[in-house]
Coordinates of C-alpha atoms in Angstrom, one line a residue:
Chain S
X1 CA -27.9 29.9 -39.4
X2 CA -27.6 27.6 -36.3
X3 CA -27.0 24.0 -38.6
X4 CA -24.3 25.5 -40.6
X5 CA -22.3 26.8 -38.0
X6 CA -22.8 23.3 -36.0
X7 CA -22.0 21.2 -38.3
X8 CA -18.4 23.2 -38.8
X9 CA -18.2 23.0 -35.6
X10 CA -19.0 18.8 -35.8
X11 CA -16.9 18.7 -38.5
X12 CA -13.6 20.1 -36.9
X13 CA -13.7 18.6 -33.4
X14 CA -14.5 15.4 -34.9
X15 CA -11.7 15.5 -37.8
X16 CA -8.9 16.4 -34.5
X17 CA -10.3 13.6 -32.3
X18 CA -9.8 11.1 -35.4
X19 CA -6.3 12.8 -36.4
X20 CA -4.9 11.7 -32.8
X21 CA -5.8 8.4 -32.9
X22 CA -5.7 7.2 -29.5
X23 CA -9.0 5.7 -29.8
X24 CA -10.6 2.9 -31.4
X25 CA -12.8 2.6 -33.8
X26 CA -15.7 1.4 -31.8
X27 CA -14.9 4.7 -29.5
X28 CA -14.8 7.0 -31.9
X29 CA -18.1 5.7 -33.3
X30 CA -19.3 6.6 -29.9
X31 CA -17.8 10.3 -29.9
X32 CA -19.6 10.9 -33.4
X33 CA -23.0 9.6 -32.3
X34 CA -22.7 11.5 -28.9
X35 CA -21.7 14.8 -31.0
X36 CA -24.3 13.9 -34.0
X37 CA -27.1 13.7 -30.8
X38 CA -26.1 16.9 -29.2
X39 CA -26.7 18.6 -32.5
X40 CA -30.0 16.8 -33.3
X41 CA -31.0 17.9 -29.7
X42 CA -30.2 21.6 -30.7
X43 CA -31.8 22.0 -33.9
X44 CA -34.8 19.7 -33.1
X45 CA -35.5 20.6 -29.6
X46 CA -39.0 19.3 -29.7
X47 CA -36.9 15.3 -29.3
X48 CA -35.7 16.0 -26.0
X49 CA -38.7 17.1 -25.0
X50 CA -40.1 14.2 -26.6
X51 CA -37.7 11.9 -24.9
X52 CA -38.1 13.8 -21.8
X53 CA -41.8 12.6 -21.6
X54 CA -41.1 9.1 -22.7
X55 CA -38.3 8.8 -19.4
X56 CA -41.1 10.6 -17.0
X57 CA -38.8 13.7 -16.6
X58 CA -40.3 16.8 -17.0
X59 CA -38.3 19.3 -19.7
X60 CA -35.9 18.3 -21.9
X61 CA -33.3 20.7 -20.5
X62 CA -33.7 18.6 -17.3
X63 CA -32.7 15.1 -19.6
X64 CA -30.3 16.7 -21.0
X65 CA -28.8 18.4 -17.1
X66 CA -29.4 14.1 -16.0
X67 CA -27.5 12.9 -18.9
X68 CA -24.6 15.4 -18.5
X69 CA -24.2 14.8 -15.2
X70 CA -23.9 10.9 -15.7
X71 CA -21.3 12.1 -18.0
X72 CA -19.3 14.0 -15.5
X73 CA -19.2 10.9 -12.9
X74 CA -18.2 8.9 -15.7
X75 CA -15.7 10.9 -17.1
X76 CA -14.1 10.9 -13.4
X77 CA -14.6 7.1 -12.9
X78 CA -11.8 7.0 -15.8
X79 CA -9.6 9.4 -14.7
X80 CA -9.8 8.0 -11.3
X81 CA -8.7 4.2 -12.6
X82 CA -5.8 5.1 -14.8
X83 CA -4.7 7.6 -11.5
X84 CA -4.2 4.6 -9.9
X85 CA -2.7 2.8 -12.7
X86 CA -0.2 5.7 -12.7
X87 CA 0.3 4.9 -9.4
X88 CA 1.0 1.6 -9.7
X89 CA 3.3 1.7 -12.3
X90 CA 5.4 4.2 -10.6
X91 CA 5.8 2.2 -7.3
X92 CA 7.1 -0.4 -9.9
X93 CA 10.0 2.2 -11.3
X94 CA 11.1 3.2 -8.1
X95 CA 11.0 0.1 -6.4
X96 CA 12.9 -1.4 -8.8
X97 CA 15.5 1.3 -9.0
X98 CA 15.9 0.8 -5.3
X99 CA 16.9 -2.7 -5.7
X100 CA 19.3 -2.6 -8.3
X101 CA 21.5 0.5 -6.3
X102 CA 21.2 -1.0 -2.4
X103 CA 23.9 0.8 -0.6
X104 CA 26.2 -1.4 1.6
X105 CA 27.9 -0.1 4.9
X106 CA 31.3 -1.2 2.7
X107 CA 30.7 1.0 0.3
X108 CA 31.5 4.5 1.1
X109 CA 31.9 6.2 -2.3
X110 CA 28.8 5.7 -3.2
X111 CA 26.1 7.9 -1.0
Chain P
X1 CA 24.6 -20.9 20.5
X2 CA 25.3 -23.8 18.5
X3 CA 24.3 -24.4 14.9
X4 CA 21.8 -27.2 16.1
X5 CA 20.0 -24.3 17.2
X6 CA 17.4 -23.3 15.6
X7 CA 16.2 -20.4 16.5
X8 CA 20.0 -19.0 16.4
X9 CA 19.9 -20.1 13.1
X10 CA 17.2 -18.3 11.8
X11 CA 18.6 -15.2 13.6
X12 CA 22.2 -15.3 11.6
X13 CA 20.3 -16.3 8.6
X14 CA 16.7 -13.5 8.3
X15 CA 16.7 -10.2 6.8
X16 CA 14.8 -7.6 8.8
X17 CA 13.1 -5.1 6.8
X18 CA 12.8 -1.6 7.9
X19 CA 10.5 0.8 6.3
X20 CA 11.4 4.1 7.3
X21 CA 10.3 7.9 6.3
X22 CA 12.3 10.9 8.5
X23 CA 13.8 8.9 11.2
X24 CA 17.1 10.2 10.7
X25 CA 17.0 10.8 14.4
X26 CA 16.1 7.4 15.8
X27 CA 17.4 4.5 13.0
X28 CA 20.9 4.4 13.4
X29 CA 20.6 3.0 16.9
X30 CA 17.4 0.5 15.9
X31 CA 19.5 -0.7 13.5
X32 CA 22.8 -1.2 15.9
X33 CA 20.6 -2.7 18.6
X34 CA 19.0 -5.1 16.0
X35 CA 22.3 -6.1 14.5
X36 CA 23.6 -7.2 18.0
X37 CA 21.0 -10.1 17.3
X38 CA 20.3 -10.4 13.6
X39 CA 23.2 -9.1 11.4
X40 CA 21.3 -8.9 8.2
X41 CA 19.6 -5.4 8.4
X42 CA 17.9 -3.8 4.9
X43 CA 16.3 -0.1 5.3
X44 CA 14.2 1.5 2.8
X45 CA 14.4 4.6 2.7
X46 CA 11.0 6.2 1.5
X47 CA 12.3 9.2 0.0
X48 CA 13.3 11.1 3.4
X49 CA 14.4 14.6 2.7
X50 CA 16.6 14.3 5.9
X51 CA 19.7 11.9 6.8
X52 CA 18.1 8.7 7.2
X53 CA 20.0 6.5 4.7
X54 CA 23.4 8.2 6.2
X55 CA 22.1 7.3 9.3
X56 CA 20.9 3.9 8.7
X57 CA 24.2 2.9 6.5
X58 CA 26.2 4.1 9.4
X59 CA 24.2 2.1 11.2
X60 CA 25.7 -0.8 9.4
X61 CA 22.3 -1.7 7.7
X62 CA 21.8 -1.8 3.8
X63 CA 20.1 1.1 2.8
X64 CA 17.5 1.0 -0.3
X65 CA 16.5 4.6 -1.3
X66 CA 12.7 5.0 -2.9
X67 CA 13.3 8.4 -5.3
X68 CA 10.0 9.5 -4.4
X69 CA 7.8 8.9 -1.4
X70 CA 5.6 6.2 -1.9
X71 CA 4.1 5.2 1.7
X72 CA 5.1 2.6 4.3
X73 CA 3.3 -0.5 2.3
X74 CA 5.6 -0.1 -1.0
X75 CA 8.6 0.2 1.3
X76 CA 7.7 -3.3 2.9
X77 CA 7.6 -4.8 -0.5
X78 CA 10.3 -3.3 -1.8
X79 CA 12.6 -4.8 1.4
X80 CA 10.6 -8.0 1.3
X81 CA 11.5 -8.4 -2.6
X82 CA 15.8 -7.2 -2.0
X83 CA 15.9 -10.0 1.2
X84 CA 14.1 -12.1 -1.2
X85 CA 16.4 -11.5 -4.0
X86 CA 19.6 -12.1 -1.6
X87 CA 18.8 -15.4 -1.1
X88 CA 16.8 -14.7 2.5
X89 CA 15.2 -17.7 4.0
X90 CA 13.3 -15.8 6.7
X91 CA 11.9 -12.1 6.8
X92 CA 11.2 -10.1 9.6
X93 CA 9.8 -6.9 9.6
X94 CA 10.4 -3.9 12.0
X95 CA 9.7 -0.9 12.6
X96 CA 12.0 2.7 12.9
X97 CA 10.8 4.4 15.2
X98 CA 12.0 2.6 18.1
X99 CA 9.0 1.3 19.7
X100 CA 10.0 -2.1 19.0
X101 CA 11.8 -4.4 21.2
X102 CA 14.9 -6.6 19.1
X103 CA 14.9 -9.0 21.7
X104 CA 11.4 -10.1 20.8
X105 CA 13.2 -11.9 17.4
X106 CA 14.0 -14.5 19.2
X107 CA 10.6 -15.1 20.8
X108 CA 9.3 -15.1 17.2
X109 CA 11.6 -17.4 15.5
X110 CA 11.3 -19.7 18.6
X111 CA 7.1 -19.6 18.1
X112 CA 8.0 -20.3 14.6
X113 CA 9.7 -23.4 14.7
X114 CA 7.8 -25.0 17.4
X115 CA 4.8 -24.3 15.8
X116 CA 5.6 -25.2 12.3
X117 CA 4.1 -22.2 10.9
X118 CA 4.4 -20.0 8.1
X119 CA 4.5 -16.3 9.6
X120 CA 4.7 -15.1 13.4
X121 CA 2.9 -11.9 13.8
X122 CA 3.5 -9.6 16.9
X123 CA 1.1 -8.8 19.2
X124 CA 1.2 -6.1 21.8
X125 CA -1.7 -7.5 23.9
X126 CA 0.0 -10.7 24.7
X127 CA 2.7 -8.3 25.5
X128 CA 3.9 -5.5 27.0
X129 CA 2.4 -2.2 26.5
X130 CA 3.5 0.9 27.5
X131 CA 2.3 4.1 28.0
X132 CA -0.4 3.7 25.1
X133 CA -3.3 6.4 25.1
X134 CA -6.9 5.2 25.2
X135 CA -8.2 6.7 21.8
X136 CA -5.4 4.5 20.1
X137 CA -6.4 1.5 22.1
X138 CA -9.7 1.9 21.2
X139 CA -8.9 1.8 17.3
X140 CA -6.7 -0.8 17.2
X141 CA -9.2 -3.0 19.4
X142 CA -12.1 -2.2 17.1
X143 CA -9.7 -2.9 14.0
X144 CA -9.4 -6.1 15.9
X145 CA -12.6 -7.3 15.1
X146 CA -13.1 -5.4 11.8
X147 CA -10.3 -7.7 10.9
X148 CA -12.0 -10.8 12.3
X149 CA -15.1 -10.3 10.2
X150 CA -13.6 -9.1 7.3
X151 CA -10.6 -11.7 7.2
X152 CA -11.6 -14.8 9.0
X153 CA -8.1 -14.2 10.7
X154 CA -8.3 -14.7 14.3
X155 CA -5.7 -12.0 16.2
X156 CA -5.4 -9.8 19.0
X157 CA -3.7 -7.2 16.9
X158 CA -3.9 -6.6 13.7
X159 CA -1.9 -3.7 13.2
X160 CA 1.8 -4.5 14.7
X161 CA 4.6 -3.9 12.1
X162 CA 6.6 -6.8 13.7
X163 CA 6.1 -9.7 11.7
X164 CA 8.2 -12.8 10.6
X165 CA 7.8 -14.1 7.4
X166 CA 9.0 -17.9 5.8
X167 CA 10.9 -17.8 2.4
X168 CA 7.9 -19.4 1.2
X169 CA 5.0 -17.3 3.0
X170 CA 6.8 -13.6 1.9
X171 CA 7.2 -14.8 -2.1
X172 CA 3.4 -15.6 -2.1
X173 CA 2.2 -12.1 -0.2
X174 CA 2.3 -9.6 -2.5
X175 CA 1.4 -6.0 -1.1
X176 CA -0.1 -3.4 -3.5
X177 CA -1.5 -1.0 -0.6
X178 CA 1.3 1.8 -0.9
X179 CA 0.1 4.0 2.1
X180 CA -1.2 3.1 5.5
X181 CA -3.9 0.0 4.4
X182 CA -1.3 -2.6 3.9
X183 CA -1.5 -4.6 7.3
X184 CA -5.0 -5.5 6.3
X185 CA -4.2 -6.3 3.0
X186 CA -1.5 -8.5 4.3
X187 CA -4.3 -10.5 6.7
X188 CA -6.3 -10.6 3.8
X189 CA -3.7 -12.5 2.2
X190 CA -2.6 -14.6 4.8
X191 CA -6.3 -15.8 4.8
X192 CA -6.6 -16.5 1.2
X193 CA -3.4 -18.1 0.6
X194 CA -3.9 -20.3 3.8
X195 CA -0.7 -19.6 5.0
X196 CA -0.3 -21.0 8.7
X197 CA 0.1 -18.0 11.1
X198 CA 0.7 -17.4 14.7
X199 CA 1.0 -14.7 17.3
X200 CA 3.7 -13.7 19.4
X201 CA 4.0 -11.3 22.7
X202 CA 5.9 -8.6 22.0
X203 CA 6.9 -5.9 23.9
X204 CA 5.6 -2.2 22.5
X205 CA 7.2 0.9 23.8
X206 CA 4.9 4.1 23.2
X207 CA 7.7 7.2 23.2
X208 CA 6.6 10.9 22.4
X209 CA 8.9 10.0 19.2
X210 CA 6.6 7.3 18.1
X211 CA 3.2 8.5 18.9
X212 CA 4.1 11.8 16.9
X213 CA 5.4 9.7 14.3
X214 CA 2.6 7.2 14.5
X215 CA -0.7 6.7 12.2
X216 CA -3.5 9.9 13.3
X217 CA -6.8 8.5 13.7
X218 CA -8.3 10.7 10.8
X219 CA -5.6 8.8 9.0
X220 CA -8.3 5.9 9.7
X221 CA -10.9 7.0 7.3
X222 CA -8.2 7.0 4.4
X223 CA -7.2 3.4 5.5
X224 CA -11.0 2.1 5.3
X225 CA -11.6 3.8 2.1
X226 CA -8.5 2.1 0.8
X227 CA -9.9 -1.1 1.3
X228 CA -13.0 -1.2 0.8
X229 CA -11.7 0.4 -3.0
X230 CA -9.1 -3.0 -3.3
X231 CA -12.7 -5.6 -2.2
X232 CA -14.4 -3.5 -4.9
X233 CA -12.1 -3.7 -7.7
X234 CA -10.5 -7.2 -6.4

């Protein structure tokens, strides 16, 4: 019952990843291999055990908790970079508004 | 003074750069004292919610509104790029709270020509200080010699917003620290682009205005994390 309902599952998140398009093909090559390995690990949960042993960690639950995790930092590495992208590109807009309306002492119907 | 001056000269012809944030209180009468010696005055206002581009166009300076509040380094470059854009051959910078002394200007432009150099930076030590607490003495001495290992710059202070820049020196500095991180980003620079630099005394006053309004030391942490993030990503 469990690959049935996965592979739905597969099937619609990755058909409304590749309808957006905002990434490129190389990424979403990577978001099908990460999804396609999250459902191998499910249905054949003797690999990460496997793999587990081969990486010295002791369950595969606890590979899988590592792996996640490096996820997570990543995930917020990204977010952190185009924050300060934002950032920069707003500093930009506003500074540049600023110089193209400077208010002169002369000029008293303006403020 | 006569036009063969020229350290008048410099005075009649430099745009001081104000950064300011809430000193509606305070910047109308910086700005009149500082025109009495250098008529080319240009505020930014960094998205005050109060009267502080009222006060500093009544003041008789230009006033440059950010829309949003973007920190005191963003202001600097935003004055910095207008004086640079009106043609400004020499830059000062000041700051709007007051604790700064106009008079000192002249000093600056004076240690400028005779020394042939390409930016005068202020420095309380070889000043006058007054009335500054210990804890703040402390920091800025110990961001003293963080600043002389990290920079190769050799200063007394590092952290004085009085500053006078050549034409040539404030095209090349380019400030993308938007908060509090941008006068070590600016020694930085002065290292890396070679840019010849000296100090000047100048006289700080410490009011119960400008310490409230000054930097808090947990503010410090923020700074340091700010920079080591811009050697990281450099």
């Amino acid at each position: 019952m469990i690959v049935p309902v996965l592979l739905l599952g597969l099937g619609l998140i990755l058909a409304y990843i590749g309808s957006r398009k905002s990434l490129s093909r190389l990424q979403f090559l990577f978001v099908i291999l990460f999804f396609l390995a999250g459902a191998i690990s499910v249905v054949f949960n003797d690999l990460t055990m496997k793999a587990a042993a081969l990486f010295g960690v002791g369950r595969g639950a606890d590979l899988l908790l590592y792996f996640a995790v490096l996820c997570g930092v990543l995930v917020a590495a990204n977010f952190y970079f185009r924050f300060r992208e934002n950032e920069r590109v707003l500093t930009e807009i506003v500074r540049r508004i600023a110089i193209q309306s400077p208010l002169r002492p002369g000029d008293h119907d303006r403020h | 003074m006569t036009d063969t001056d020229p350290v008048g000269a410099i005075l009649r012809s430099a745009w001081v750069v104000i950064p300011a944030w809430r000193e509606a209180g305070v910047v109308r009468g910086v700005v009149e004292r500082l025109r009495a010696i250098c008529p080319r005055v240009v505020v930014v206002d960094d998205g005050s919610p109060d009267e502080t581009s009222r006060e500093a166009l009544a003041g008789g300076a230009v006033v440059l509104r950010h829309a949003v509040n973007l920190g005191q380094g963003a202001s600097l470059q935003t004055g910095i790029d207008f004086a640079l854009l009106e043609g400004g051959e020499y830059i000062f910078t000041f700051d709007a709270d007051g604790q700064h002394d106009p008079e000192s200007l002249a000093r600056m432009a004076r240690i400028l020509v005779e020394h042939n150099v390409d930016v005068v930076l202020g420095s309380r030590w070889l000043g006058t200080v007054e009335a500054m607490p210990p804890l703040r003495k402390f920091v800025l001495k110990a961001a003293v010699v963080f600043t002389r290992y990290q920079s190769g710059l050799r200063l007394t202070d590092t952290h004085n917003g009085l500053r006078l820049f050549t034409r040539k020196a404030a095209s090349r500095i380019r400030i993308t620290q938007s908060r509090m991180a941008h006068a070590s980003e600016l020694l930085d620079q002065i290292g890396a682009l070679k840019l010849r630099y000296a100090e000047a005394p100048v006289k700080i006053s410490y009011s119960e205005y400008s310490l409230q309004k000054g930097q808090k030391i947990s503010g410090l942490f923020r700074v340091l994390l700010d920079i080591f993030y811009a050697r990281w990503t450099r």
